[in-house]
Steps between C-alpha positions, in 0.01 A plus 500: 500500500209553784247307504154546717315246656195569607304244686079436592465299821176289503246605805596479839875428434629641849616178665632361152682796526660493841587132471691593165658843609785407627658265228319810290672729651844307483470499091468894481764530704689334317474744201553769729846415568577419154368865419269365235171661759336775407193454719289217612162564758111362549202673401295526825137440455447852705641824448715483809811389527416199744176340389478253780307241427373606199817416338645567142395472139830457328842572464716699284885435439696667283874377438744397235575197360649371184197429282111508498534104537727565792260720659240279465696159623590721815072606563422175409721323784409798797381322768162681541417314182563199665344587772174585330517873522486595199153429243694682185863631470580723169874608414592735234805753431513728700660920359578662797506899457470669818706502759 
């Protein structure tokens, strides 16, 4: 089944962020090869597509896994978490209809 998680980074998470991107980065990846990625981006905190400085708000990742508790073992050990990024991280089931 998919699965969304959708992720709140606390203020002024930029360099949380690019200290954690890359091991981030590796974990998506990672379900991208095993087909199980639907889509995975930031929210910037402008409407542009490069916020500069200004950053991100959050994440969003939806992908499949085996089980809610599978989905939430997997958010739970991302490495923005870790690092900090992240103030509140929410995973639920996730119906896709369209495409």
């Amino acid at each position: 089944m998919l699965y969304a998680i959708i992720s709140q980074d606390v203020e002024d998470s930029l360099e949380q962020r690019r200290g954690a991107r890359p091991a981030h980065l590796e974990r998506l990846q990672i379900l991208q090869d095993a087909g199980r990625l639907v889509l995975a981006g930031p929210h910037p905190t402008l409407d542009t597509e490069d916020p500069g400085p200004a950053g991100f708000t959050g994440s969003l990742v939806v992908a499949e896994f085996d089980s809610l508790d599978a989905a939430k073992a997997w958010a739970d050990a991302d490495p923005y978490v870790a690092a900090g990024v992240y103030a509140q991280v929410i995973v639920k089931p996730f119906k896709q209809v369209f495409p």
